Short mmCIF file of C-alpha atoms in Angstrom, two decimals:
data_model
loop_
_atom_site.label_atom_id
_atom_site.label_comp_id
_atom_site.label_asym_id
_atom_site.label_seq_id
_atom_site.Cartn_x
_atom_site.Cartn_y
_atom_site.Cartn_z
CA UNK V 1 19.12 45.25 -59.80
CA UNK V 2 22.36 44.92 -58.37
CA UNK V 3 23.00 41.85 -55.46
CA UNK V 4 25.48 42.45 -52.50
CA UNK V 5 27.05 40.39 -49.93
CA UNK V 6 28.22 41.72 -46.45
CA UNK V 7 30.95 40.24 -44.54
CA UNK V 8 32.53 40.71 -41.32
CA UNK V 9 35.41 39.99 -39.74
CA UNK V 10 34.41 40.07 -35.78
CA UNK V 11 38.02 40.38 -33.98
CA UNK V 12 38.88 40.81 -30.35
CA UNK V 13 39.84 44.10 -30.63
CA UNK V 14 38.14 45.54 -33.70
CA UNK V 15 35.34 44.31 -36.00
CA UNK V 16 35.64 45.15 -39.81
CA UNK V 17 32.70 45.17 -42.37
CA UNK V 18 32.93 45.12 -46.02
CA UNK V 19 29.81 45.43 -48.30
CA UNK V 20 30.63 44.24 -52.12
CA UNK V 21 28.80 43.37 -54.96
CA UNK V 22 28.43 40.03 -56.14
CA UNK V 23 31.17 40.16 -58.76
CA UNK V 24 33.43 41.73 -56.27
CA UNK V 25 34.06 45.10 -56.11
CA UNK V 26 33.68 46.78 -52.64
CA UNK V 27 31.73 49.65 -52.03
CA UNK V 28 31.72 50.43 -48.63
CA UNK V 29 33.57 49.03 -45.66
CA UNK V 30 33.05 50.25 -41.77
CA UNK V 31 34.65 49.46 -38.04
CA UNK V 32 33.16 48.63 -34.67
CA UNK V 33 35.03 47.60 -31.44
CA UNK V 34 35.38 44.48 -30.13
CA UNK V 35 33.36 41.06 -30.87
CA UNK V 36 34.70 39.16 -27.90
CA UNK V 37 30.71 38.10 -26.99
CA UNK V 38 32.69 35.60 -23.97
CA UNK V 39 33.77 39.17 -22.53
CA UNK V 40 31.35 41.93 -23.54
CA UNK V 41 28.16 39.59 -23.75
CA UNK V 42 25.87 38.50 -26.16
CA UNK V 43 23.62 40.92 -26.49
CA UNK V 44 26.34 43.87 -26.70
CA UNK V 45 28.15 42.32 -29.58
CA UNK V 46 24.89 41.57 -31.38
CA UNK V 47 23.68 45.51 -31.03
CA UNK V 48 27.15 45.98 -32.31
CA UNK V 49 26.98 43.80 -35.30
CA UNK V 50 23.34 44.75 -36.10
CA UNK V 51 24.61 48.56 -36.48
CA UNK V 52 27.54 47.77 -38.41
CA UNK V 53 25.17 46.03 -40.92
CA UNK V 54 22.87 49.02 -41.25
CA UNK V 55 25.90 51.14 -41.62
CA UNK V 56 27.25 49.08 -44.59
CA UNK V 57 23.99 49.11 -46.03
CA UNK V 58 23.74 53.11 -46.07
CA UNK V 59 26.98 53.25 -47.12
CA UNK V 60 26.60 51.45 -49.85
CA UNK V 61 22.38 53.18 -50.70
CA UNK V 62 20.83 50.24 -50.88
CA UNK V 63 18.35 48.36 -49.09
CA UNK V 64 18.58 45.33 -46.75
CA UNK V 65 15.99 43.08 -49.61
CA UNK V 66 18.85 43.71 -51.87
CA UNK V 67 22.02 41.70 -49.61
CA UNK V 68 21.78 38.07 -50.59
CA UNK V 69 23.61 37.07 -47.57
CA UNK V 70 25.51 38.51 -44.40
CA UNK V 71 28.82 36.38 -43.14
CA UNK V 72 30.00 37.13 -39.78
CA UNK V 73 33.30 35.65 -39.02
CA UNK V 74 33.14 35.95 -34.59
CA UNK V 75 36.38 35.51 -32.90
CA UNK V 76 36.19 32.41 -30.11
CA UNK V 77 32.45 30.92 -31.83
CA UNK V 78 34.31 27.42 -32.47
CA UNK V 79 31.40 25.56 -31.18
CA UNK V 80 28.15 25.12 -32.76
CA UNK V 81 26.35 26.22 -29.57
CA UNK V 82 27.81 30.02 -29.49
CA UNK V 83 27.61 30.66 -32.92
CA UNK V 84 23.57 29.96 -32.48
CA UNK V 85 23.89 32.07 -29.40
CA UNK V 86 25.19 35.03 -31.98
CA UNK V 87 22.96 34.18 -34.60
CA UNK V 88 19.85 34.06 -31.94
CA UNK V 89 21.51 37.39 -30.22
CA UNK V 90 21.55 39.22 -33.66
CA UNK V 91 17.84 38.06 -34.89
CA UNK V 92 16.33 39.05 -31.06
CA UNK V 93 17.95 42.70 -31.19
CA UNK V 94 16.71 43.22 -34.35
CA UNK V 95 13.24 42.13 -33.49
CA UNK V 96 12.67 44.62 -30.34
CA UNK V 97 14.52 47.72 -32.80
CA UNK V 98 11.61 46.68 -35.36
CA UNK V 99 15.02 46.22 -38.08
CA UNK V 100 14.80 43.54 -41.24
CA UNK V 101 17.86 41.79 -41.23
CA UNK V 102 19.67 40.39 -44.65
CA UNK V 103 19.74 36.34 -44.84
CA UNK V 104 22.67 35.52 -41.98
CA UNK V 105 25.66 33.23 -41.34
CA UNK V 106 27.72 32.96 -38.07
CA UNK V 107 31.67 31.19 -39.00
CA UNK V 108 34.38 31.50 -37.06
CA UNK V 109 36.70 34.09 -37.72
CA UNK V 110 39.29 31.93 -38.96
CA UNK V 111 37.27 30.03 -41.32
CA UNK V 112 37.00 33.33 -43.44
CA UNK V 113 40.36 34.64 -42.97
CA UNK V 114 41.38 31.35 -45.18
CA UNK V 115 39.42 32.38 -47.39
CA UNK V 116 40.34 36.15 -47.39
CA UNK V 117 44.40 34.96 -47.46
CA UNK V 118 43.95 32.96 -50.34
CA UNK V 119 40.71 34.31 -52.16
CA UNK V 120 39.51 30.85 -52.00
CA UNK V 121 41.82 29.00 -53.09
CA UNK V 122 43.68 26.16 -51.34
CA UNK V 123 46.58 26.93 -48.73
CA UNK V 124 47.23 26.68 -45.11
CA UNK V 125 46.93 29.87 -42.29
CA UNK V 126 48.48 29.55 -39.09
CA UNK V 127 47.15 31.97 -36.61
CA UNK V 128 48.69 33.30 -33.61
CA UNK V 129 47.33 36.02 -31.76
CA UNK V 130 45.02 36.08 -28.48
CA UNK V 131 44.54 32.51 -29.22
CA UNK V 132 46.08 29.74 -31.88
CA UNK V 133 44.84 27.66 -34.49
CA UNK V 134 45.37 26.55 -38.02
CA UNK V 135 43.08 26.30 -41.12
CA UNK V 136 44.09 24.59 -44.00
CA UNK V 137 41.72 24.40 -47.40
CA UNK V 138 43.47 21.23 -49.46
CA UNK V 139 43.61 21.06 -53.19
CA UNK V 140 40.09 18.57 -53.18
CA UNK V 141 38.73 21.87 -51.66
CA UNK V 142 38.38 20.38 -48.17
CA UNK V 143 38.75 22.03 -44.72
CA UNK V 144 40.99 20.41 -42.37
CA UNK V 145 42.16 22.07 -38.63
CA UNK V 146 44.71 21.81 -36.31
CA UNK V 147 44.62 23.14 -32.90
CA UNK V 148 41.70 25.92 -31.74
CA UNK V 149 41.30 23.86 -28.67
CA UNK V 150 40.88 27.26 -26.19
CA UNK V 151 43.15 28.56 -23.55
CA UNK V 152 42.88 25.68 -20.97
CA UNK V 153 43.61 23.27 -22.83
CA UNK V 154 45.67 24.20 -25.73
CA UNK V 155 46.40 27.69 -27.95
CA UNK V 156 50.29 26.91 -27.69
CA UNK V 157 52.14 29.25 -29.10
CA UNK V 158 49.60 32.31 -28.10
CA UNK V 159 50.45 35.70 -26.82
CA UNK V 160 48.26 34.20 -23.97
CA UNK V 161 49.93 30.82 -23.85
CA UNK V 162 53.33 32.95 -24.10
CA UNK V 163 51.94 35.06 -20.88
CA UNK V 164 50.94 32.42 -19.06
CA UNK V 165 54.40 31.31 -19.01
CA UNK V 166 56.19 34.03 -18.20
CA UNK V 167 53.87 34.82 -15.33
CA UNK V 168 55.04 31.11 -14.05
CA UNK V 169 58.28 31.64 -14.08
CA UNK V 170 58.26 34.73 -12.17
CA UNK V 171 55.86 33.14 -9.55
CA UNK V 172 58.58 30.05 -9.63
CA UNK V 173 61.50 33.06 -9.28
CA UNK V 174 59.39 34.58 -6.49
CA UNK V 175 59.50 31.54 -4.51
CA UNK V 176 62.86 30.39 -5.17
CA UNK V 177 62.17 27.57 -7.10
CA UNK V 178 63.09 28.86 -10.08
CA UNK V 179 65.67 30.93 -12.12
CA UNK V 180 66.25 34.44 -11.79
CA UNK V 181 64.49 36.06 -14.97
CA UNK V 182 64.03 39.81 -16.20
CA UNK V 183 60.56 38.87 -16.79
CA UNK V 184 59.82 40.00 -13.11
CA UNK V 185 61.59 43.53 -13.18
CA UNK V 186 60.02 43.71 -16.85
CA UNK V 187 56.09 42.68 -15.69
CA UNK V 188 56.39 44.53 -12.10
CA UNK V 189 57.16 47.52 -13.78
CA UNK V 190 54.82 47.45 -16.74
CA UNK V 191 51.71 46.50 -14.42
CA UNK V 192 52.74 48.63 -11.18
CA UNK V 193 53.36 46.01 -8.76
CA UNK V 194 54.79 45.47 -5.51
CA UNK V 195 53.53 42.04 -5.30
CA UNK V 196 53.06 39.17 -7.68
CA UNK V 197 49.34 38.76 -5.44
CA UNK V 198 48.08 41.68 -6.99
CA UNK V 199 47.89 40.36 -10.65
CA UNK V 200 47.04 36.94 -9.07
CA UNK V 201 43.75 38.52 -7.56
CA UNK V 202 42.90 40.47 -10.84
CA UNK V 203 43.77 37.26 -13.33
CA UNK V 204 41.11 34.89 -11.28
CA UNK V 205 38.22 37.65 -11.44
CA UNK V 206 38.91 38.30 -14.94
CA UNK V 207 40.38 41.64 -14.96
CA UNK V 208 43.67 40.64 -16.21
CA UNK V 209 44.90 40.26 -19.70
CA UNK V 210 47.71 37.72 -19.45
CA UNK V 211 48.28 38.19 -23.58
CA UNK V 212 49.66 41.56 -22.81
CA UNK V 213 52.08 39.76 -20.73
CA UNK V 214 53.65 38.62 -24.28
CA UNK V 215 55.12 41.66 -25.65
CA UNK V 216 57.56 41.70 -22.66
CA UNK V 217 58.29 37.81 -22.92
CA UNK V 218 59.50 39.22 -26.73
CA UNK V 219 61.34 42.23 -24.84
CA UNK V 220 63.30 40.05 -22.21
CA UNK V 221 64.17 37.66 -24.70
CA UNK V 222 65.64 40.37 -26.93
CA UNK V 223 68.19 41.18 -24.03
CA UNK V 224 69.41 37.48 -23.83
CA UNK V 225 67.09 36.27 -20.68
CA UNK V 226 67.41 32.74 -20.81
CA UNK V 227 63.90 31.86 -19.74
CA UNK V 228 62.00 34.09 -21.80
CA UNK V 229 64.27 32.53 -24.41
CA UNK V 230 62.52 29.37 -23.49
CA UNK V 231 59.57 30.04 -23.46
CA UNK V 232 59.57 31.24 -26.66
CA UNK V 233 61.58 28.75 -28.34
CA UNK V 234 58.51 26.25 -27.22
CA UNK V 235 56.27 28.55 -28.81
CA UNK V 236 57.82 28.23 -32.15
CA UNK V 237 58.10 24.24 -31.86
CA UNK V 238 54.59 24.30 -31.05
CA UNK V 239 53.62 26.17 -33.72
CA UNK V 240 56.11 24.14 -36.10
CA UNK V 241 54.11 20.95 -34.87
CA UNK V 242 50.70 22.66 -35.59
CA UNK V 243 52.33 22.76 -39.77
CA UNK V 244 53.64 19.08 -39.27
CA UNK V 245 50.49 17.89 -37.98
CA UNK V 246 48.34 20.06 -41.03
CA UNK V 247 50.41 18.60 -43.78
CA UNK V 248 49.67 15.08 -42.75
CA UNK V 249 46.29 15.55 -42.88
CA UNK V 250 45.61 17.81 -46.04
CA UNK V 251 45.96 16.69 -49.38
CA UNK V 252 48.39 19.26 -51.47
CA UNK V 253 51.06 19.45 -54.32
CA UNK V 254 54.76 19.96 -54.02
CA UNK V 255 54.77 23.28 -52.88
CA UNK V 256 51.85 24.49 -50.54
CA UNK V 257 51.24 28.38 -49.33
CA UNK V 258 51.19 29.06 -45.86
CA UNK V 259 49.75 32.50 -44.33
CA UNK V 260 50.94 33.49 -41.07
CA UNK V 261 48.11 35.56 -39.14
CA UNK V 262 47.68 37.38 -35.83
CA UNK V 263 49.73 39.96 -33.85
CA UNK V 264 52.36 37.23 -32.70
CA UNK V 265 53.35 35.89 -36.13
CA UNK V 266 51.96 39.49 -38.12
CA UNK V 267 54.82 41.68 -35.78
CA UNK V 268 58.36 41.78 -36.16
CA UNK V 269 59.69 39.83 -32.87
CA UNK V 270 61.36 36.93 -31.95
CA UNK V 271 58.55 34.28 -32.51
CA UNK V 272 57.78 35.03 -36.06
CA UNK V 273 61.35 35.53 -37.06
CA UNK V 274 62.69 31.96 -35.23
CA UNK V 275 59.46 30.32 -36.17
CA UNK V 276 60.24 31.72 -40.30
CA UNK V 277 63.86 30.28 -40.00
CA UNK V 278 62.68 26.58 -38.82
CA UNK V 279 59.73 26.49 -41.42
CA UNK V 280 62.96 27.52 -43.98
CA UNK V 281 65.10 24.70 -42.49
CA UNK V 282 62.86 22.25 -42.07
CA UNK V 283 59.67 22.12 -44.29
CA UNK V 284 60.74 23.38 -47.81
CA UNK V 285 57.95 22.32 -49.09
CA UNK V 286 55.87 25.18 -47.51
CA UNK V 287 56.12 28.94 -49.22
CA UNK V 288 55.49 31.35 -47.14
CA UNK V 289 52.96 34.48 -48.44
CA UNK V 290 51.05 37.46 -47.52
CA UNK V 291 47.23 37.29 -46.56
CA UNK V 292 45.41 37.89 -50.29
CA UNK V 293 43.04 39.73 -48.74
CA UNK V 294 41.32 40.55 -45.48
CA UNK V 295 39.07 38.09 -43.68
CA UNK V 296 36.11 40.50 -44.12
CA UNK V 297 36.58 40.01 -48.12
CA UNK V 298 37.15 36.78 -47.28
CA UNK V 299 33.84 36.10 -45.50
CA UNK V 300 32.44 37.54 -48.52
CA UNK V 301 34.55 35.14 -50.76
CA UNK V 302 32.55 32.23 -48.38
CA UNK V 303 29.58 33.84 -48.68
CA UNK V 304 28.93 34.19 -52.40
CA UNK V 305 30.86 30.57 -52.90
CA UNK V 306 28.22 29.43 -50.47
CA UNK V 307 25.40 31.48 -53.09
CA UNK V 308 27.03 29.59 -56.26
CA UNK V 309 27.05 26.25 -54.87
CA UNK V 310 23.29 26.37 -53.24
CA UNK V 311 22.37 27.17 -56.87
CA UNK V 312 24.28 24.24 -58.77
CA UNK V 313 27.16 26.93 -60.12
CA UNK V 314 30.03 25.57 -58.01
#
């Protein structure tokens, strides 16, 4: 009888399934929306998961008593305390739809893109998207992180750090206090605005993305704007210190592999190129390289490493 492991990679904008065998090879994989449960909710994320799952599991015509284990990588579950939330959110759905459910395991959704970018072996990602954070696996095999400390109180170097910004320095241009930037002509137009209160009103009721302020912090700085410039330049020595800080605190060779992850560093724009030129000038003891694999395969990577050592293989 053959075994299979499920993973999933729960993003904020899409959520990816794989379904594999336990010696690898993939036989179905499947999409869903969203897994931001701080936005949508609990209880819509866990319908959402608990679907993909049964989709997997037809895809692949087998039944849920043959998946060892399910990992679920979920986008902002760094604590403890919302990754039981998931786990309790999946299990109670499944209960009142009268489904069986596979053995389960919440991670964060960084924790199995380092495994996905380096099938499992040691290296360093540095993610930059909605959020920031780095995730380093050292050459003892241990996990070591740097940043993931949430929007209020860190996340430098995010598209929503990067927004923030922006959105700062056109209040400060608004006022007078500040320099005269592009940013406001750029962000007026893009969001429809006569007034810089509009967005205000929308941002503190939640119905505001300030990360989609980032793209245009990218634009403006493309066309020479000095404090776009800035703010991006801070970015990048953010980020920079987010690598210093890692390779302190891991244990690796010579040479150590670093993946850069998310839509700021993934895209072709002015933070991934400057940041690429300073990790070139400065730390030459880093190679950069392409994520292996996805995190999806990578939570399935975790999940049957997880299998191996539980049973005294690993």
């Amino acid at each position: 009888m053959k075994r299979y492991l499920i993973g999933i990679d729960g993003g904020g904008t899409k959520t990816h399934g794989v379904i594999s065998t336990f010696e690898g090879e993939v036989i179905s994989e499947a999409f869903k929306g969203s897994a931001n449960f701080q936005m949508l909710g609990v209880e819509t994320v866990a319908k959402s998961l608990v679907e993909l799952i049964y989709e997997l599991i037809n895809g692949a015509n087998c039944q849920t008593s043959d998946v060892e284990l399910v990992v679920i990588g979920i986008t902002g579950a760094g604590r403890e305390k919302d990754r039981e939330r998931i786990y309790t959110g999946i299990v109670n759905y499944a209960e009142v739809e009268k489904l069986s459910l596979p053995k389960l395991i919440i991670e964060t959704d960084a924790r199995i893109a380092l495994e996905g970018a380096f099938m499992g072996e040691s290296g360093i990602i540095l993610i930059a998207g909605t959020g920031s954070v780095m995730f380093a696996k050292d050459v003892a095999g241990e996990i070591h992180r740097v940043g993931g400390w949430g929007r209020f109180i860190g996340d430098e170097g995010s598209a929503f750090v990067i927004g923030r910004e922006a959105l700062r320095a056109v209040a400060k241009c608004v006022d007078g206090r500040g320099k005269e930037t592009i940013l406001k002509q750029l962000i007026f137009e893009e969001f429809n605005l006569t007034d810089l209160m509009q967005v205000v009103s929308e941002i503190y009721s939640g119905k505001f993305d300030i990360a989609k302020v980032a793209p245009l912090v990218m634009k403006a700085a493309e066309l020479g704007d000095e404090i776009a410039i800035k703010i991006l330049d801070d970015a990048c020595f953010e980020l920079l210190a987010h690598i210093r800080a890692m390779l302190k605190k891991a244990r690796f060779g010579e040479k150590v592999n670093l993946a850069l992850l998310g839509g700021v560093l993934q895209s072709d724009n002015y933070v991934s190129r400057r940041l690429k030129d300073m990790i070139a000038q400065e730390l030459p003891e880093i190679n950069l390289v392409r994520p292996a694999s996805s995190p999806a395969y990578g939570a399935v990577i975790y999940g049957k490493n997880l299998i191996k050592k539980q049973n005294g293989i690993a």
